[in-house]
Amino acid sequence: MKSEGQAWALGQLAEIAQASSGSLEIIEIVEPTAQGEMVSISLSVDCSGYPRKEGGIPLKARERLLLKLPANFPLELPRLHFAHTRYRDFSHVQWGNYICLYQATDSEWQPEDGLFGFMQRVDDWLRAAAANELDPAGMPLHPPVTYGVSGVKVVPSQNTPTPEPPFWAGYAKITRENENRIELGQWIEHSGTIPEGRLAAVVLLPTGMPHEYPDTLSGLLKELKARDVPVEVIRLMIQLGVLRSESGKPLIFVLGAAMRGIAGGQRLQHLACWQIDEARR
């Protein structure tokens, strides 16, 4: 039940594998059983020749990749995954194993190049990943990944403080709030004078977080503990935040990490927010 586009891509992939002298091996092809489904291909790629530098992805001598071809290829971009989650904490690896080859598919993906162009991109990505060059100097950093579960927008109106190691902990004053938007004003260090009014609990890190943020509070606390943020400090901040929250309103927890800016330049704070409703406090 392959589409014409999928058949075209498989033909190109066979040519690439044949010309690679064993660097690219096609392990398995799972064809679709119904119209519109993807073709799934297991690949083995020789990564031993990619120069490796500190901070780069520690690729094995051969890596197993999973390539998925959509039915309307080449109009739709193929998907590429590692067959494991060992590299989930590196930038440009999302959802544990998805390889983010393109930052702007509308301008970077050339459908007429077919799988030849796509596999060249894969080779370039693996080479850059091993050499820690996925975010070249002077280019915008790839932002970390968080998966929104709420339509509420949290908007700061003032720049964050610059956190000194190991962390900055405190509060942000909630100046305006409705069902769609929460505005943050003054940032208050936890040892300073705490103003009246509703507050969000805040932790700012001078370092980064995993590229894929945890999606549970327990996972978040585990990552913060690994960065020398005592759980006791977080509990105290959350307790005060709870006391300053009106009945029925969620506690807002803000986490900042030095993960924005230009590669090679100053790292700015990337802010992510969690809502903790009354039932989970």
PDB file of N, CA and C in Angstrom, residues 72-166:
ATOM      1  N   ASN A  72       2.482  11.280   1.894  1.00  0.00           N
ATOM      2  CA  ASN A  72       2.548  12.369   0.916  1.00  0.00           C
ATOM      3  C   ASN A  72       3.960  12.938   0.772  1.00  0.00           C
ATOM      4  N   PHE A  73       4.974  12.128   1.081  1.00  0.00           N
ATOM      5  CA  PHE A  73       6.350  12.501   0.788  1.00  0.00           C
ATOM      6  C   PHE A  73       6.480  12.785  -0.708  1.00  0.00           C
ATOM      7  N   PRO A  74       7.184  13.819  -1.135  1.00  0.00           N
ATOM      8  CA  PRO A  74       8.075  14.689  -0.370  1.00  0.00           C
ATOM      9  C   PRO A  74       7.428  15.983   0.128  1.00  0.00           C
ATOM     10  N   LEU A  75       6.122  16.140  -0.040  1.00  0.00           N
ATOM     11  CA  LEU A  75       5.482  17.360   0.437  1.00  0.00           C
ATOM     12  C   LEU A  75       5.523  17.434   1.960  1.00  0.00           C
ATOM     13  N   GLU A  76       5.501  16.281   2.613  1.00  0.00           N
ATOM     14  CA  GLU A  76       5.621  16.222   4.063  1.00  0.00           C
ATOM     15  C   GLU A  76       6.983  15.651   4.427  1.00  0.00           C
ATOM     16  N   LEU A  77       7.581  16.253   5.425  1.00  0.00           N
ATOM     17  CA  LEU A  77       8.924  15.887   5.848  1.00  0.00           C
ATOM     18  C   LEU A  77       8.946  14.520   6.524  1.00  0.00           C
ATOM     19  N   PRO A  78       9.952  13.675   6.237  1.00  0.00           N
ATOM     20  CA  PRO A  78      10.101  12.428   6.989  1.00  0.00           C
ATOM     21  C   PRO A  78      10.437  12.718   8.458  1.00  0.00           C
ATOM     22  N   ARG A  79      10.293  11.706   9.289  1.00  0.00           N
ATOM     23  CA  ARG A  79      10.634  11.818  10.711  1.00  0.00           C
ATOM     24  C   ARG A  79      11.781  10.865  11.011  1.00  0.00           C
ATOM     25  N   LEU A  80      12.686  11.309  11.873  1.00  0.00           N
ATOM     26  CA  LEU A  80      13.845  10.492  12.214  1.00  0.00           C
ATOM     27  C   LEU A  80      13.995  10.428  13.721  1.00  0.00           C
ATOM     28  N   HIS A  81      14.224   9.229  14.229  1.00  0.00           N
ATOM     29  CA  HIS A  81      14.363   9.003  15.671  1.00  0.00           C
ATOM     30  C   HIS A  81      15.595   8.146  15.941  1.00  0.00           C
ATOM     31  N   PHE A  82      16.222   8.359  17.103  1.00  0.00           N
ATOM     32  CA  PHE A  82      17.131   7.353  17.623  1.00  0.00           C
ATOM     33  C   PHE A  82      16.287   6.177  18.110  1.00  0.00           C
ATOM     34  N   ALA A  83      16.866   4.985  18.088  1.00  0.00           N
ATOM     35  CA  ALA A  83      16.140   3.805  18.555  1.00  0.00           C
ATOM     36  C   ALA A  83      16.264   3.631  20.062  1.00  0.00           C
ATOM     37  N   HIS A  84      16.674   4.689  20.772  1.00  0.00           N
ATOM     38  CA  HIS A  84      16.852   4.660  22.221  1.00  0.00           C
ATOM     39  C   HIS A  84      16.667   6.084  22.729  1.00  0.00           C
ATOM     40  N   THR A  85      16.794   6.279  24.043  1.00  0.00           N
ATOM     41  CA  THR A  85      16.615   7.608  24.633  1.00  0.00           C
ATOM     42  C   THR A  85      17.874   8.070  25.375  1.00  0.00           C
ATOM     43  N   ARG A  86      19.037   7.551  25.008  1.00  0.00           N
ATOM     44  CA  ARG A  86      20.271   7.923  25.712  1.00  0.00           C
ATOM     45  C   ARG A  86      20.614   9.397  25.550  1.00  0.00           C
ATOM     46  N   TYR A  87      20.162  10.030  24.475  1.00  0.00           N
ATOM     47  CA  TYR A  87      20.577  11.405  24.187  1.00  0.00           C
ATOM     48  C   TYR A  87      19.458  12.411  24.440  1.00  0.00           C
ATOM     49  N   ARG A  88      18.519  12.053  25.265  1.00  0.00           N
ATOM     50  CA  ARG A  88      17.345  12.892  25.464  1.00  0.00           C
ATOM     51  C   ARG A  88      17.678  14.247  26.092  1.00  0.00           C
ATOM     52  N   ASP A  89      18.812  14.370  26.790  1.00  0.00           N
ATOM     53  CA  ASP A  89      19.144  15.625  27.459  1.00  0.00           C
ATOM     54  C   ASP A  89      19.904  16.596  26.560  1.00  0.00           C
ATOM     55  N   PHE A  90      20.175  16.223  25.323  1.00  0.00           N
ATOM     56  CA  PHE A  90      20.901  17.100  24.407  1.00  0.00           C
ATOM     57  C   PHE A  90      19.925  17.953  23.596  1.00  0.00           C
ATOM     58  N   SER A  91      20.410  19.154  23.238  1.00  0.00           N
ATOM     59  CA  SER A  91      19.574  20.011  22.399  1.00  0.00           C
ATOM     60  C   SER A  91      19.368  19.361  21.037  1.00  0.00           C
ATOM     61  N   HIS A  92      18.276  19.698  20.423  1.00  0.00           N
ATOM     62  CA  HIS A  92      17.894  19.171  19.107  1.00  0.00           C
ATOM     63  C   HIS A  92      17.450  17.709  19.160  1.00  0.00           C
ATOM     64  N   VAL A  93      17.296  17.137  20.367  1.00  0.00           N
ATOM     65  CA  VAL A  93      16.704  15.806  20.530  1.00  0.00           C
ATOM     66  C   VAL A  93      15.456  15.994  21.385  1.00  0.00           C
ATOM     67  N   GLN A  94      14.295  15.734  20.805  1.00  0.00           N
ATOM     68  CA  GLN A  94      13.032  16.006  21.481  1.00  0.00           C
ATOM     69  C   GLN A  94      12.260  14.720  21.737  1.00  0.00           C
ATOM     70  N   TRP A  95      11.376  14.788  22.726  1.00  0.00           N
ATOM     71  CA  TRP A  95      10.522  13.654  23.104  1.00  0.00           C
ATOM     72  C   TRP A  95      11.360  12.401  23.382  1.00  0.00           C
ATOM     73  N   GLY A  96      12.574  12.605  23.837  1.00  0.00           N
ATOM     74  CA  GLY A  96      13.426  11.482  24.211  1.00  0.00           C
ATOM     75  C   GLY A  96      14.291  10.956  23.092  1.00  0.00           C
ATOM     76  N   ASN A  97      13.765  10.938  21.840  1.00  0.00           N
ATOM     77  CA  ASN A  97      14.552  10.334  20.760  1.00  0.00           C
ATOM     78  C   ASN A  97      14.346  10.968  19.384  1.00  0.00           C
ATOM     79  N   TYR A  98      13.459  11.953  19.263  1.00  0.00           N
ATOM     80  CA  TYR A  98      13.195  12.575  17.963  1.00  0.00           C
ATOM     81  C   TYR A  98      14.332  13.518  17.597  1.00  0.00           C
ATOM     82  N   ILE A  99      14.878  13.368  16.392  1.00  0.00           N
ATOM     83  CA  ILE A  99      16.003  14.179  15.940  1.00  0.00           C
ATOM     84  C   ILE A  99      15.469  15.394  15.186  1.00  0.00           C
ATOM     85  N   CYS A 100      15.740  16.578  15.734  1.00  0.00           N
ATOM     86  CA  CYS A 100      15.257  17.828  15.143  1.00  0.00           C
ATOM     87  C   CYS A 100      16.281  18.295  14.111  1.00  0.00           C
ATOM     88  N   LEU A 101      16.059  17.927  12.866  1.00  0.00           N
ATOM     89  CA  LEU A 101      17.007  18.228  11.796  1.00  0.00           C
ATOM     90  C   LEU A 101      16.853  19.632  11.241  1.00  0.00           C
ATOM     91  N   TYR A 102      15.647  20.183  11.313  1.00  0.00           N
ATOM     92  CA  TYR A 102      15.355  21.476  10.706  1.00  0.00           C
ATOM     93  C   TYR A 102      14.744  22.398  11.751  1.00  0.00           C
ATOM     94  N   GLN A 103      15.224  23.643  11.807  1.00  0.00           N
ATOM     95  CA  GLN A 103      14.605  24.625  12.693  1.00  0.00           C
ATOM     96  C   GLN A 103      13.475  25.368  11.988  1.00  0.00           C
ATOM     97  N   ALA A 104      13.576  25.494  10.670  1.00  0.00           N
ATOM     98  CA  ALA A 104      12.541  26.186   9.890  1.00  0.00           C
ATOM     99  C   ALA A 104      12.298  25.381   8.624  1.00  0.00           C
ATOM    100  N   THR A 105      11.393  24.409   8.707  1.00  0.00           N
ATOM    101  CA  THR A 105      11.189  23.498   7.581  1.00  0.00           C
ATOM    102  C   THR A 105      10.686  24.219   6.331  1.00  0.00           C
ATOM    103  N   ASP A 106       9.917  25.297   6.504  1.00  0.00           N
ATOM    104  CA  ASP A 106       9.365  26.004   5.352  1.00  0.00           C
ATOM    105  C   ASP A 106      10.464  26.528   4.429  1.00  0.00           C
ATOM    106  N   SER A 107      11.591  26.940   5.020  1.00  0.00           N
ATOM    107  CA  SER A 107      12.672  27.503   4.210  1.00  0.00           C
ATOM    108  C   SER A 107      13.823  26.526   3.997  1.00  0.00           C
ATOM    109  N   GLU A 108      13.974  25.539   4.880  1.00  0.00           N
ATOM    110  CA  GLU A 108      15.143  24.657   4.811  1.00  0.00           C
ATOM    111  C   GLU A 108      14.871  23.349   4.055  1.00  0.00           C
ATOM    112  N   TRP A 109      13.650  22.860   4.091  1.00  0.00           N
ATOM    113  CA  TRP A 109      13.341  21.595   3.431  1.00  0.00           C
ATOM    114  C   TRP A 109      13.044  21.835   1.957  1.00  0.00           C
ATOM    115  N   GLN A 110      13.781  21.112   1.104  1.00  0.00           N
ATOM    116  CA  GLN A 110      13.614  21.224  -0.346  1.00  0.00           C
ATOM    117  C   GLN A 110      13.010  19.915  -0.863  1.00  0.00           C
ATOM    118  N   PRO A 111      11.699  19.871  -1.125  1.00  0.00           N
ATOM    119  CA  PRO A 111      11.052  18.616  -1.527  1.00  0.00           C
ATOM    120  C   PRO A 111      11.659  17.993  -2.778  1.00  0.00           C
ATOM    121  N   GLU A 112      12.134  18.819  -3.712  1.00  0.00           N
ATOM    122  CA  GLU A 112      12.667  18.269  -4.954  1.00  0.00           C
ATOM    123  C   GLU A 112      13.953  17.466  -4.744  1.00  0.00           C
ATOM    124  N   ASP A 113      14.619  17.667  -3.616  1.00  0.00           N
ATOM    125  CA  ASP A 113      15.838  16.909  -3.329  1.00  0.00           C
ATOM    126  C   ASP A 113      15.534  15.494  -2.833  1.00  0.00           C
ATOM    127  N   GLY A 114      14.289  15.283  -2.421  1.00  0.00           N
ATOM    128  CA  GLY A 114      13.882  13.959  -1.982  1.00  0.00           C
ATOM    129  C   GLY A 114      14.707  13.434  -0.822  1.00  0.00           C
ATOM    130  N   LEU A 115      14.875  12.117  -0.774  1.00  0.00           N
ATOM    131  CA  LEU A 115      15.596  11.515   0.336  1.00  0.00           C
ATOM    132  C   LEU A 115      17.106  11.737   0.236  1.00  0.00           C
ATOM    133  N   PHE A 116      17.599  12.045  -0.965  1.00  0.00           N
ATOM    134  CA  PHE A 116      19.017  12.387  -1.083  1.00  0.00           C
ATOM    135  C   PHE A 116      19.342  13.611  -0.213  1.00  0.00           C
ATOM    136  N   GLY A 117      18.517  14.639  -0.342  1.00  0.00           N
ATOM    137  CA  GLY A 117      18.723  15.839   0.456  1.00  0.00           C
ATOM    138  C   GLY A 117      18.516  15.587   1.931  1.00  0.00           C
ATOM    139  N   PHE A 118      17.506  14.763   2.242  1.00  0.00           N
ATOM    140  CA  PHE A 118      17.212  14.477   3.646  1.00  0.00           C
ATOM    141  C   PHE A 118      18.374  13.727   4.304  1.00  0.00           C
ATOM    142  N   MET A 119      18.901  12.704   3.656  1.00  0.00           N
ATOM    143  CA  MET A 119      19.984  11.925   4.248  1.00  0.00           C
ATOM    144  C   MET A 119      21.283  12.731   4.311  1.00  0.00           C
ATOM    145  N   GLN A 120      21.473  13.674   3.399  1.00  0.00           N
ATOM    146  CA  GLN A 120      22.623  14.578   3.528  1.00  0.00           C
ATOM    147  C   GLN A 120      22.483  15.417   4.787  1.00  0.00           C
ATOM    148  N   ARG A 121      21.250  15.831   5.067  1.00  0.00           N
ATOM    149  CA  ARG A 121      20.988  16.597   6.291  1.00  0.00           C
ATOM    150  C   ARG A 121      21.270  15.734   7.519  1.00  0.00           C
ATOM    151  N   VAL A 122      20.904  14.469   7.462  1.00  0.00           N
ATOM    152  CA  VAL A 122      21.172  13.555   8.576  1.00  0.00           C
ATOM    153  C   VAL A 122      22.676  13.450   8.814  1.00  0.00           C
ATOM    154  N   ASP A 123      23.450  13.283   7.747  1.00  0.00           N
ATOM    155  CA  ASP A 123      24.907  13.192   7.873  1.00  0.00           C
ATOM    156  C   ASP A 123      25.478  14.477   8.483  1.00  0.00           C
ATOM    157  N   ASP A 124      25.006  15.622   8.017  1.00  0.00           N
ATOM    158  CA  ASP A 124      25.476  16.901   8.563  1.00  0.00           C
ATOM    159  C   ASP A 124      25.130  17.022  10.040  1.00  0.00           C
ATOM    160  N   TRP A 125      23.921  16.584  10.409  1.00  0.00           N
ATOM    161  CA  TRP A 125      23.469  16.698  11.797  1.00  0.00           C
ATOM    162  C   TRP A 125      24.315  15.812  12.708  1.00  0.00           C
ATOM    163  N   LEU A 126      24.540  14.568  12.326  1.00  0.00           N
ATOM    164  CA  LEU A 126      25.322  13.656  13.157  1.00  0.00           C
ATOM    165  C   LEU A 126      26.754  14.165  13.322  1.00  0.00           C
ATOM    166  N   ARG A 127      27.333  14.696  12.250  1.00  0.00           N
ATOM    167  CA  ARG A 127      28.697  15.233  12.323  1.00  0.00           C
ATOM    168  C   ARG A 127      28.748  16.413  13.297  1.00  0.00           C
ATOM    169  N   ALA A 128      27.777  17.321  13.174  1.00  0.00           N
ATOM    170  CA  ALA A 128      27.738  18.482  14.061  1.00  0.00           C
ATOM    171  C   ALA A 128      27.431  18.079  15.502  1.00  0.00           C
ATOM    172  N   ALA A 129      26.574  17.064  15.678  1.00  0.00           N
ATOM    173  CA  ALA A 129      26.226  16.609  17.031  1.00  0.00           C
ATOM    174  C   ALA A 129      27.450  16.053  17.745  1.00  0.00           C
ATOM    175  N   ALA A 130      28.255  15.269  17.060  1.00  0.00           N
ATOM    176  CA  ALA A 130      29.458  14.697  17.671  1.00  0.00           C
ATOM    177  C   ALA A 130      30.472  15.780  18.017  1.00  0.00           C
ATOM    178  N   ALA A 131      30.529  16.824  17.208  1.00  0.00           N
ATOM    179  CA  ALA A 131      31.519  17.891  17.398  1.00  0.00           C
ATOM    180  C   ALA A 131      31.004  19.039  18.263  1.00  0.00           C
ATOM    181  N   ASN A 132      29.808  18.886  18.843  1.00  0.00           N
ATOM    182  CA  ASN A 132      29.204  19.937  19.664  1.00  0.00           C
ATOM    183  C   ASN A 132      29.048  21.226  18.859  1.00  0.00           C
ATOM    184  N   GLU A 133      28.571  21.103  17.627  1.00  0.00           N
ATOM    185  CA  GLU A 133      28.403  22.259  16.753  1.00  0.00           C
ATOM    186  C   GLU A 133      26.965  22.411  16.258  1.00  0.00           C
ATOM    187  N   LEU A 134      26.011  21.835  16.978  1.00  0.00           N
ATOM    188  CA  LEU A 134      24.618  21.989  16.578  1.00  0.00           C
ATOM    189  C   LEU A 134      24.131  23.417  16.771  1.00  0.00           C
ATOM    190  N   ASP A 135      24.754  24.122  17.728  1.00  0.00           N
ATOM    191  CA  ASP A 135      24.440  25.536  17.948  1.00  0.00           C
ATOM    192  C   ASP A 135      25.706  26.339  17.672  1.00  0.00           C
ATOM    193  N   PRO A 136      26.028  26.605  16.390  1.00  0.00           N
ATOM    194  CA  PRO A 136      27.275  27.302  16.071  1.00  0.00           C
ATOM    195  C   PRO A 136      27.297  28.722  16.625  1.00  0.00           C
ATOM    196  N   ALA A 137      28.508  29.214  16.936  1.00  0.00           N
ATOM    197  CA  ALA A 137      28.668  30.556  17.502  1.00  0.00           C
ATOM    198  C   ALA A 137      28.008  31.590  16.600  1.00  0.00           C
ATOM    199  N   GLY A 138      27.277  32.505  17.241  1.00  0.00           N
ATOM    200  CA  GLY A 138      26.620  33.575  16.506  1.00  0.00           C
ATOM    201  C   GLY A 138      25.206  33.265  16.076  1.00  0.00           C
ATOM    202  N   MET A 139      24.782  32.001  16.261  1.00  0.00           N
ATOM    203  CA  MET A 139      23.433  31.614  15.870  1.00  0.00           C
ATOM    204  C   MET A 139      22.556  31.486  17.118  1.00  0.00           C
ATOM    205  N   PRO A 140      21.238  31.695  16.971  1.00  0.00           N
ATOM    206  CA  PRO A 140      20.344  31.557  18.127  1.00  0.00           C
ATOM    207  C   PRO A 140      20.385  30.142  18.688  1.00  0.00           C
ATOM    208  N   LEU A 141      20.368  30.055  20.019  1.00  0.00           N
ATOM    209  CA  LEU A 141      20.325  28.750  20.673  1.00  0.00           C
ATOM    210  C   LEU A 141      18.971  28.099  20.437  1.00  0.00           C
ATOM    211  N   HIS A 142      18.986  26.782  20.273  1.00  0.00           N
ATOM    212  CA  HIS A 142      17.728  26.045  20.166  1.00  0.00           C
ATOM    213  C   HIS A 142      17.057  26.058  21.538  1.00  0.00           C
ATOM    214  N   PRO A 143      15.825  26.545  21.626  1.00  0.00           N
ATOM    215  CA  PRO A 143      15.182  26.638  22.943  1.00  0.00           C
ATOM    216  C   PRO A 143      14.858  25.263  23.496  1.00  0.00           C
ATOM    217  N   PRO A 144      14.815  25.142  24.834  1.00  0.00           N
ATOM    218  CA  PRO A 144      14.403  23.875  25.430  1.00  0.00           C
ATOM    219  C   PRO A 144      12.953  23.572  25.113  1.00  0.00           C
ATOM    220  N   VAL A 145      12.558  22.326  25.387  1.00  0.00           N
ATOM    221  CA  VAL A 145      11.226  21.859  25.019  1.00  0.00           C
ATOM    222  C   VAL A 145      10.364  21.709  26.266  1.00  0.00           C
ATOM    223  N   THR A 146       9.221  22.359  26.255  1.00  0.00           N
ATOM    224  CA  THR A 146       8.198  22.136  27.271  1.00  0.00           C
ATOM    225  C   THR A 146       6.887  21.898  26.538  1.00  0.00           C
ATOM    226  N   TYR A 147       6.031  21.086  27.122  1.00  0.00           N
ATOM    227  CA  TYR A 147       4.784  20.721  26.474  1.00  0.00           C
ATOM    228  C   TYR A 147       3.629  21.362  27.239  1.00  0.00           C
ATOM    229  N   GLY A 148       3.043  22.380  26.634  1.00  0.00           N
ATOM    230  CA  GLY A 148       1.986  23.106  27.309  1.00  0.00           C
ATOM    231  C   GLY A 148       0.720  22.281  27.469  1.00  0.00           C
ATOM    232  N   VAL A 149       0.123  22.380  28.633  1.00  0.00           N
ATOM    233  CA  VAL A 149      -1.145  21.694  28.894  1.00  0.00           C
ATOM    234  C   VAL A 149      -2.224  22.695  29.291  1.00  0.00           C
ATOM    235  N   SER A 150      -1.909  23.970  29.207  1.00  0.00           N
ATOM    236  CA  SER A 150      -2.862  25.003  29.584  1.00  0.00           C
ATOM    237  C   SER A 150      -2.791  26.135  28.573  1.00  0.00           C
ATOM    238  N   GLY A 151      -3.915  26.794  28.383  1.00  0.00           N
ATOM    239  CA  GLY A 151      -3.956  27.937  27.489  1.00  0.00           C
ATOM    240  C   GLY A 151      -3.598  29.242  28.166  1.00  0.00           C
ATOM    241  N   VAL A 152      -3.295  29.197  29.455  1.00  0.00           N
ATOM    242  CA  VAL A 152      -2.966  30.411  30.202  1.00  0.00           C
ATOM    243  C   VAL A 152      -1.558  30.882  29.838  1.00  0.00           C
ATOM    244  N   LYS A 153      -1.417  32.169  29.528  1.00  0.00           N
ATOM    245  CA  LYS A 153      -0.126  32.766  29.216  1.00  0.00           C
ATOM    246  C   LYS A 153       0.405  33.495  30.443  1.00  0.00           C
ATOM    247  N   VAL A 154       1.676  33.222  30.796  1.00  0.00           N
ATOM    248  CA  VAL A 154       2.332  33.922  31.897  1.00  0.00           C
ATOM    249  C   VAL A 154       3.306  34.915  31.291  1.00  0.00           C
ATOM    250  N   VAL A 155       3.120  36.204  31.598  1.00  0.00           N
ATOM    251  CA  VAL A 155       3.868  37.272  30.926  1.00  0.00           C
ATOM    252  C   VAL A 155       4.623  38.107  31.958  1.00  0.00           C
ATOM    253  N   PRO A 156       5.974  38.054  31.964  1.00  0.00           N
ATOM    254  CA  PRO A 156       6.731  38.931  32.869  1.00  0.00           C
ATOM    255  C   PRO A 156       6.808  40.342  32.303  1.00  0.00           C
ATOM    256  N   SER A 157       6.715  41.339  33.162  1.00  0.00           N
ATOM    257  CA  SER A 157       6.800  42.736  32.727  1.00  0.00           C
ATOM    258  C   SER A 157       8.141  43.361  33.094  1.00  0.00           C
ATOM    259  N   GLN A 158       8.981  42.618  33.834  1.00  0.00           N
ATOM    260  CA  GLN A 158      10.307  43.097  34.214  1.00  0.00           C
ATOM    261  C   GLN A 158      11.321  41.992  33.944  1.00  0.00           C
ATOM    262  N   ASN A 159      12.564  42.396  33.631  1.00  0.00           N
ATOM    263  CA  ASN A 159      13.622  41.414  33.453  1.00  0.00           C
ATOM    264  C   ASN A 159      13.901  40.685  34.760  1.00  0.00           C
ATOM    265  N   THR A 160      14.298  39.430  34.644  1.00  0.00           N
ATOM    266  CA  THR A 160      14.622  38.659  35.839  1.00  0.00           C
ATOM    267  C   THR A 160      15.934  39.155  36.447  1.00  0.00           C
ATOM    268  N   PRO A 161      16.148  38.900  37.739  1.00  0.00           N
ATOM    269  CA  PRO A 161      17.479  39.124  38.308  1.00  0.00           C
ATOM    270  C   PRO A 161      18.488  38.181  37.640  1.00  0.00           C
ATOM    271  N   THR A 162      19.770  38.510  37.750  1.00  0.00           N
ATOM    272  CA  THR A 162      20.825  37.628  37.250  1.00  0.00           C
ATOM    273  C   THR A 162      21.197  36.661  38.366  1.00  0.00           C
ATOM    274  N   PRO A 163      20.907  35.372  38.198  1.00  0.00           N
ATOM    275  CA  PRO A 163      21.154  34.435  39.294  1.00  0.00           C
ATOM    276  C   PRO A 163      22.644  34.134  39.471  1.00  0.00           C
ATOM    277  N   GLU A 164      23.103  34.162  40.712  1.00  0.00           N
ATOM    278  CA  GLU A 164      24.459  33.751  41.051  1.00  0.00           C
ATOM    279  C   GLU A 164      24.435  32.293  41.478  1.00  0.00           C
ATOM    280  N   PRO A 165      25.522  31.547  41.226  1.00  0.00           N
ATOM    281  CA  PRO A 165      25.553  30.129  41.628  1.00  0.00           C
ATOM    282  C   PRO A 165      25.322  29.985  43.129  1.00  0.00           C
ATOM    283  N   PRO A 166      24.622  28.922  43.574  1.00  0.00           N
ATOM    284  CA  PRO A 166      24.076  27.856  42.722  1.00  0.00           C
ATOM    285  C   PRO A 166      22.668  28.156  42.177  1.00  0.00           C
TER     286      PRO A 166
END
